[in-house]
Amino acid sequence: MGAESVPRREVVTGRPRPVGGTTAPRPVPSPHHGSEPRVRQLMHRQLRAALITTALLALPLGLLPVLLRILPFADAAPRVPLAVWLLLGVAPYPALLAIGAWYVRRAERNETAPAAGTPAERS
């Protein structure tokens, strides 16, 4: 039993290094060499679409409590008129769906647009 040699355990975390001498690490080529400006432009377009979507959602929904406070039936407690329930429970959802659909179309168009000056960037 004692005559058998057990191989030493090693943790491999990268390429094996040369034993004889030290060499400078070689630069790893980027798979998208030269596409950094295009990626940056895509990120800017996606950020712009996200900010527009956020504004389109935040303004009407943020002003909804103000509108409900201004309306004359705001003091009609405890019986709340049907208009308030429709305004709160029904009205926001078509807007949410429309804005969400617009954002998805815009994001997909941005990703498939080849370069600057395309119709996806202008719309």
XYZ file of N, CA, C and O in Angstrom:
492
model
N 0.795 -1.178 0.000
C 0.000 0.000 0.000
C 0.847 1.256 0.000
O 0.514 2.208 -0.659
N 1.911 1.298 0.706
C 2.723 2.484 0.809
C 3.580 2.727 -0.424
O 4.123 3.806 -0.613
N 3.716 1.740 -1.304
C 4.572 1.869 -2.471
C 3.881 2.620 -3.614
O 4.545 3.110 -4.508
N 2.560 2.694 -3.582
C 1.860 3.388 -4.662
C 1.989 4.898 -4.473
O 1.902 5.409 -3.371
N 2.188 5.612 -5.571
C 2.283 7.062 -5.464
C 0.924 7.677 -5.810
O 0.289 7.310 -6.790
N 0.520 8.594 -5.002
C -0.751 9.280 -5.226
C -0.450 10.586 -5.948
O 0.394 11.364 -5.488
N -1.114 10.862 -7.089
C -0.835 12.107 -7.798
C -1.293 13.316 -6.976
O -2.279 13.249 -6.243
N -0.505 14.356 -7.074
C -0.811 15.574 -6.338
C -2.014 16.276 -6.948
O -2.142 16.365 -8.165
N -2.902 16.788 -6.109
C -4.078 17.509 -6.590
C -3.672 18.921 -6.991
O -2.914 19.581 -6.296
N -4.206 19.375 -8.132
C -3.929 20.727 -8.599
C -5.242 21.407 -8.949
O -6.144 20.788 -9.495
N -5.295 22.691 -8.649
C -6.443 23.485 -9.034
C -6.068 24.231 -10.299
O -5.110 25.001 -10.320
N -6.814 24.010 -11.354
C -6.524 24.631 -12.643
C -7.441 25.837 -12.792
O -8.657 25.717 -12.760
N -6.823 27.014 -12.950
C -7.611 28.236 -13.099
C -7.331 28.959 -14.399
O -7.900 30.010 -14.651
N -6.482 28.434 -15.218
C -6.156 29.097 -16.479
C -5.202 28.244 -17.290
O -4.981 27.070 -17.010
N -4.599 28.873 -18.300
C -3.636 28.162 -19.125
C -2.378 27.870 -18.325
O -1.967 28.685 -17.493
N -1.750 26.730 -18.587
C -0.492 26.443 -17.886
C 0.588 27.418 -18.316
O 0.684 27.798 -19.480
N 1.361 27.852 -17.367
C 2.439 28.805 -17.633
C 3.718 28.059 -17.993
O 3.951 26.960 -17.517
N 4.530 28.670 -18.833
C 5.795 28.006 -19.176
C 6.697 27.923 -17.946
O 6.775 28.853 -17.140
N 7.366 26.801 -17.823
C 8.216 26.561 -16.663
C 9.558 27.253 -16.803
O 10.073 27.831 -15.852
N 10.142 27.256 -17.982
C 11.498 27.753 -18.201
C 11.661 29.243 -17.979
O 12.578 29.695 -17.298
N 10.829 30.048 -18.521
C 11.015 31.487 -18.428
C 9.674 32.198 -18.379
O 8.617 31.609 -18.576
N 9.771 33.451 -18.093
C 8.532 34.219 -18.042
C 8.326 34.912 -19.375
O 9.258 35.484 -19.944
N 7.148 34.839 -19.871
C 6.805 35.514 -21.113
C 5.704 36.517 -20.822
O 4.906 36.344 -19.901
N 5.681 37.553 -21.610
C 4.634 38.553 -21.441
C 3.299 37.965 -21.893
O 3.244 37.208 -22.857
N 2.246 38.288 -21.191
C 0.940 37.750 -21.600
C 0.519 38.316 -22.944
O 0.730 39.482 -23.242
N -0.024 37.444 -23.745
C -0.498 37.872 -25.064
C -1.864 38.519 -24.931
O -2.691 38.055 -24.143
N -2.120 39.592 -25.668
C -3.458 40.191 -25.607
C -4.487 39.262 -26.231
O -4.246 38.651 -27.260
N -5.612 39.159 -25.574
C -6.685 38.315 -26.078
C -7.489 39.140 -27.078
O -7.972 40.224 -26.748
N -7.615 38.660 -28.294
C -8.366 39.439 -29.286
C -9.849 39.472 -28.938
O -10.423 38.484 -28.505
N -10.446 40.621 -29.106
C -11.871 40.784 -28.834
C -12.664 40.139 -29.961
O -12.324 40.302 -31.131
N -13.736 39.420 -29.629
C -14.518 38.813 -30.702
C -15.233 39.852 -31.552
O -15.607 39.591 -32.678
N -15.416 41.052 -31.014
C -16.094 42.125 -31.738
C -15.129 43.286 -31.950
O -15.434 44.423 -31.634
N -13.971 42.981 -32.481
C -12.949 44.002 -32.669
C -13.485 45.102 -33.580
O -13.944 44.854 -34.676
N -13.428 46.336 -33.095
C -13.879 47.464 -33.884
C -15.354 47.777 -33.727
O -15.855 48.696 -34.350
N -16.062 47.029 -32.885
C -17.495 47.272 -32.745
C -17.828 48.042 -31.470
O -18.999 48.175 -31.142
N -16.816 48.540 -30.763
C -17.083 49.272 -29.529
C -17.957 50.504 -29.753
O -18.885 50.741 -28.983
N -17.703 51.311 -30.795
C -18.596 52.465 -31.016
C -20.038 52.048 -31.305
O -20.977 52.695 -30.874
N -20.191 50.932 -32.013
C -21.532 50.449 -32.325
C -22.254 49.980 -31.059
O -23.449 50.244 -30.889
N -21.532 49.309 -30.185
C -22.131 48.855 -28.932
C -22.478 50.050 -28.062
O -23.559 50.096 -27.452
N -21.596 51.027 -28.009
C -21.863 52.235 -27.216
C -23.096 52.957 -27.754
O -23.951 53.410 -26.995
N -23.209 53.030 -29.071
C -24.365 53.681 -29.688
C -25.655 52.916 -29.379
O -26.692 53.517 -29.083
N -25.582 51.595 -29.412
C -26.744 50.780 -29.063
C -27.157 51.017 -27.616
O -28.346 51.161 -27.308
N -26.176 51.106 -26.730
C -26.481 51.345 -25.319
C -27.147 52.706 -25.130
O -28.090 52.836 -24.347
N -26.689 53.716 -25.853
C -27.299 55.045 -25.758
C -28.736 55.032 -26.277
O -29.628 55.643 -25.684
N -28.958 54.329 -27.392
C -30.317 54.254 -27.928
C -31.247 53.506 -26.982
O -32.407 53.896 -26.790
N -30.747 52.419 -26.379
C -31.573 51.661 -25.438
C -31.846 52.487 -24.178
O -32.954 52.448 -23.636
N -30.861 53.235 -23.715
C -31.067 54.084 -22.546
C -32.086 55.171 -22.847
O -32.957 55.465 -22.028
N -32.003 55.743 -24.034
C -32.963 56.782 -24.424
C -34.383 56.210 -24.463
O -35.326 56.831 -23.968
N -34.542 55.030 -25.029
C -35.866 54.397 -25.074
C -36.377 54.105 -23.665
O -37.563 54.303 -23.374
N -35.499 53.666 -22.778
C -35.911 53.373 -21.402
C -36.320 54.642 -20.668
O -37.308 54.644 -19.916
N -35.593 55.736 -20.878
C -35.945 56.993 -20.215
C -37.263 57.558 -20.742
O -38.078 58.071 -19.969
N -37.485 57.441 -22.031
C -38.760 57.897 -22.602
C -39.906 57.067 -22.043
O -40.959 57.600 -21.667
N -39.710 55.753 -21.970
C -40.745 54.875 -21.430
C -41.031 55.206 -19.974
O -42.195 55.267 -19.557
N -39.994 55.440 -19.204
C -40.180 55.792 -17.794
C -40.954 57.094 -17.660
O -41.867 57.209 -16.835
N -40.622 58.077 -18.476
C -41.342 59.356 -18.425
C -42.800 59.179 -18.833
O -43.699 59.753 -18.208
N -43.042 58.372 -19.877
C -44.414 58.153 -20.325
C -45.251 57.420 -19.284
O -46.464 57.582 -19.229
N -44.605 56.600 -18.472
C -45.328 55.893 -17.421
C -45.456 56.726 -16.154
O -46.495 56.725 -15.499
N -44.406 57.448 -15.803
C -44.386 58.165 -14.525
C -45.269 59.401 -14.536
O -45.916 59.704 -13.527
N -45.311 60.124 -15.640
C -46.098 61.358 -15.660
C -47.595 61.109 -15.463
O -48.189 61.652 -14.538
N -48.225 60.294 -16.293
C -49.667 60.104 -16.078
C -49.996 59.391 -14.767
O -50.932 59.772 -14.062
N -49.222 58.372 -14.437
C -49.521 57.647 -13.202
C -49.164 58.461 -11.968
O -49.796 58.334 -10.929
N -48.163 59.314 -12.079
C -47.796 60.173 -10.961
C -48.787 61.300 -10.753
O -49.004 61.753 -9.621
N -49.392 61.750 -11.840
C -50.384 62.826 -11.730
C -51.776 62.308 -11.398
O -52.680 63.099 -11.133
N -51.979 61.018 -11.397
C -53.282 60.440 -11.089
C -53.784 60.807 -9.694
O -54.947 61.199 -9.547
N -52.977 60.732 -8.645
C -53.460 61.165 -7.330
C -53.831 62.653 -7.293
O -54.793 63.037 -6.623
N -53.085 63.478 -8.018
C -53.405 64.913 -8.067
C -54.758 65.106 -8.739
O -55.600 65.882 -8.266
N -54.993 64.382 -9.824
C -56.266 64.477 -10.522
C -57.420 64.032 -9.628
O -58.467 64.676 -9.595
N -57.213 62.963 -8.898
C -58.273 62.483 -8.009
C -58.542 63.464 -6.866
O -59.661 63.558 -6.378
N -57.545 64.177 -6.433
C -57.728 65.157 -5.355
C -58.456 66.407 -5.853
O -59.213 67.018 -5.120
N -58.200 66.766 -7.102
C -58.812 67.972 -7.667
C -60.288 67.745 -8.010
O -61.099 68.663 -7.894
N -60.625 66.538 -8.420
C -61.995 66.260 -8.848
C -62.986 66.547 -7.719
O -62.678 66.331 -6.542
N -64.193 67.010 -8.047
C -65.148 67.404 -7.016
C -65.661 66.246 -6.166
O -66.055 66.453 -5.018
N -65.632 65.023 -6.660
C -66.147 63.911 -5.866
C -65.082 63.287 -4.980
O -65.246 62.193 -4.480
N -63.967 63.987 -4.743
C -62.910 63.455 -3.886
C -63.353 63.409 -2.430
O -62.833 62.627 -1.643
N -64.327 64.244 -2.046
C -64.787 64.266 -0.661
C -66.013 63.392 -0.448
O -66.652 63.468 0.598
N -66.356 62.556 -1.388
C -67.555 61.738 -1.308
C -67.296 60.433 -0.574
O -67.690 59.367 -1.018
N -66.684 60.485 0.565
C -66.418 59.287 1.347
C -67.653 58.961 2.169
O -68.397 59.857 2.537
N -67.950 57.799 2.522
C -67.291 56.533 2.218
C -67.708 55.928 0.892
O -67.117 54.967 0.430
N -68.749 56.464 0.266
C -69.191 55.919 -1.006
C -68.395 56.576 -2.137
O -68.496 57.763 -2.378
N -67.621 55.756 -2.855
C -66.763 56.273 -3.918
C -67.486 56.093 -5.251
O -67.974 55.004 -5.551
N -67.573 57.130 -6.060
C -68.268 57.015 -7.346
C -67.589 56.028 -8.288
O -66.392 55.730 -8.169
N -68.379 55.558 -9.231
C -67.883 54.590 -10.204
C -66.754 55.171 -11.051
O -65.836 54.454 -11.453
N -66.768 56.468 -11.302
C -65.727 57.100 -12.123
C -64.348 56.940 -11.495
O -63.349 56.752 -12.202
N -64.271 57.001 -10.182
C -62.978 56.827 -9.499
C -62.473 55.405 -9.698
O -61.289 55.183 -9.986
N -63.343 54.423 -9.566
C -62.931 53.034 -9.747
C -62.506 52.782 -11.193
O -61.537 52.064 -11.443
N -63.215 53.373 -12.130
C -62.816 53.212 -13.532
C -61.482 53.890 -13.802
O -60.632 53.360 -14.523
N -61.284 55.060 -13.219
C -60.039 55.796 -13.418
C -58.853 55.049 -12.813
O -57.772 54.998 -13.393
N -59.062 54.447 -11.659
C -57.966 53.735 -10.993
C -57.778 52.307 -11.495
O -56.644 51.828 -11.613
N -58.883 51.614 -11.766
C -58.787 50.189 -12.068
C -58.746 49.829 -13.525
O -58.301 48.739 -13.886
N -59.192 50.719 -14.402
C -59.288 50.356 -15.806
C -58.399 51.236 -16.687
O -57.707 50.728 -17.568
N -58.420 52.509 -16.471
C -57.740 53.449 -17.366
C -56.225 53.233 -17.498
O -55.697 53.369 -18.607
N -55.491 52.912 -16.442
C -54.027 52.791 -16.615
C -53.584 51.600 -17.466
O -52.541 51.659 -18.108
N -54.367 50.528 -17.517
C -53.889 49.305 -18.158
C -53.733 49.404 -19.675
O -52.729 48.907 -20.209
N -54.659 50.007 -20.407
C -54.379 50.163 -21.841
C -53.133 51.008 -22.105
O -52.355 50.714 -23.025
N -52.922 52.033 -21.285
C -51.712 52.851 -21.449
C -50.462 52.030 -21.139
O -49.455 52.122 -21.855
N -50.505 51.225 -20.092
C -49.352 50.378 -19.758
C -49.046 49.400 -20.884
O -47.879 49.195 -21.252
N -50.082 48.780 -21.428
C -49.873 47.827 -22.523
C -49.330 48.517 -23.770
O -48.420 47.999 -24.429
N -49.873 49.675 -24.107
C -49.413 50.383 -25.302
C -47.970 50.840 -25.150
O -47.156 50.675 -26.074
N -47.619 51.393 -24.007
C -46.250 51.855 -23.785
C -45.283 50.681 -23.746
O -44.179 50.736 -24.288
N -45.704 49.581 -23.128
C -44.857 48.380 -23.093
C -44.613 47.815 -24.479
O -43.494 47.427 -24.818
N -45.660 47.760 -25.300
C -45.507 47.258 -26.673
C -44.593 48.182 -27.485
O -43.751 47.712 -28.252
N -44.760 49.499 -27.293
C -43.893 50.441 -27.998
C -42.432 50.228 -27.602
O -41.538 50.223 -28.453
N -42.188 50.042 -26.304
C -40.815 49.869 -25.831
C -40.188 48.593 -26.398
O -39.030 48.595 -26.819
N -40.946 47.512 -26.417
C -40.399 46.251 -26.935
C -40.070 46.392 -28.422
O -39.001 45.958 -28.876
N -40.966 47.006 -29.205
C -40.683 47.211 -30.627
C -39.459 48.090 -30.824
O -38.611 47.836 -31.676
N -39.353 49.135 -30.014
C -38.214 50.059 -30.132
C -36.906 49.359 -29.778
O -35.892 49.517 -30.460
N -36.916 48.558 -28.705
C -35.700 47.851 -28.297
C -35.270 46.840 -29.354
O -34.080 46.731 -29.675
N -36.228 46.107 -29.922
C -35.874 45.144 -30.965
C -35.353 45.846 -32.211
O -34.414 45.378 -32.851
N -35.953 46.977 -32.554
C -35.487 47.741 -33.714
C -34.079 48.276 -33.471
O -33.252 48.292 -34.374
N -33.805 48.719 -32.261
C -32.462 49.209 -31.939
C -31.430 48.100 -32.066
O -30.309 48.335 -32.523
N -31.771 46.893 -31.651
C -30.813 45.795 -31.701
C -30.559 45.313 -33.119
O -29.482 44.828 -33.424
N -31.554 45.447 -33.994
C -31.359 44.976 -35.361
C -30.847 46.072 -36.287
O -30.479 45.773 -37.415
N -30.822 47.317 -35.825
C -30.328 48.415 -36.657
C -28.823 48.258 -36.863
O -28.080 48.082 -35.909
N -28.340 48.354 -38.112
C -26.927 48.111 -38.362
C -25.989 49.212 -37.898
O -24.934 48.943 -37.362
N -26.330 50.475 -38.097
C -25.391 51.555 -37.757
C -26.138 52.858 -37.580
O -27.357 52.919 -37.660
N -25.358 53.932 -37.386
C -25.941 55.255 -37.180
C -26.647 55.733 -38.448
O -26.290 55.351 -39.550
N -27.634 56.575 -38.222
C -28.341 57.150 -39.342
C -29.450 56.275 -39.879
O -30.046 56.574 -40.887
N -29.737 55.163 -39.187
C -30.803 54.285 -39.634
C -32.137 54.818 -39.149
O -32.204 55.608 -38.221
N -33.215 54.376 -39.735
C -34.530 54.850 -39.291
C -34.824 54.511 -37.843
O -35.566 55.197 -37.185
N -34.226 53.432 -37.312
C -34.484 53.056 -35.917
C -33.965 54.113 -34.964
O -34.516 54.325 -33.900
N -32.880 54.761 -35.323
C -32.317 55.772 -34.440
C -33.140 57.057 -34.483
O -33.272 57.755 -33.493
N -33.694 57.373 -35.635
C -34.432 58.627 -35.768
C -35.826 58.553 -35.198
O -36.412 59.553 -34.871
N -36.421 57.372 -35.109
C -37.807 57.288 -34.631
C -37.886 57.141 -33.143
O -36.977 56.923 -32.450
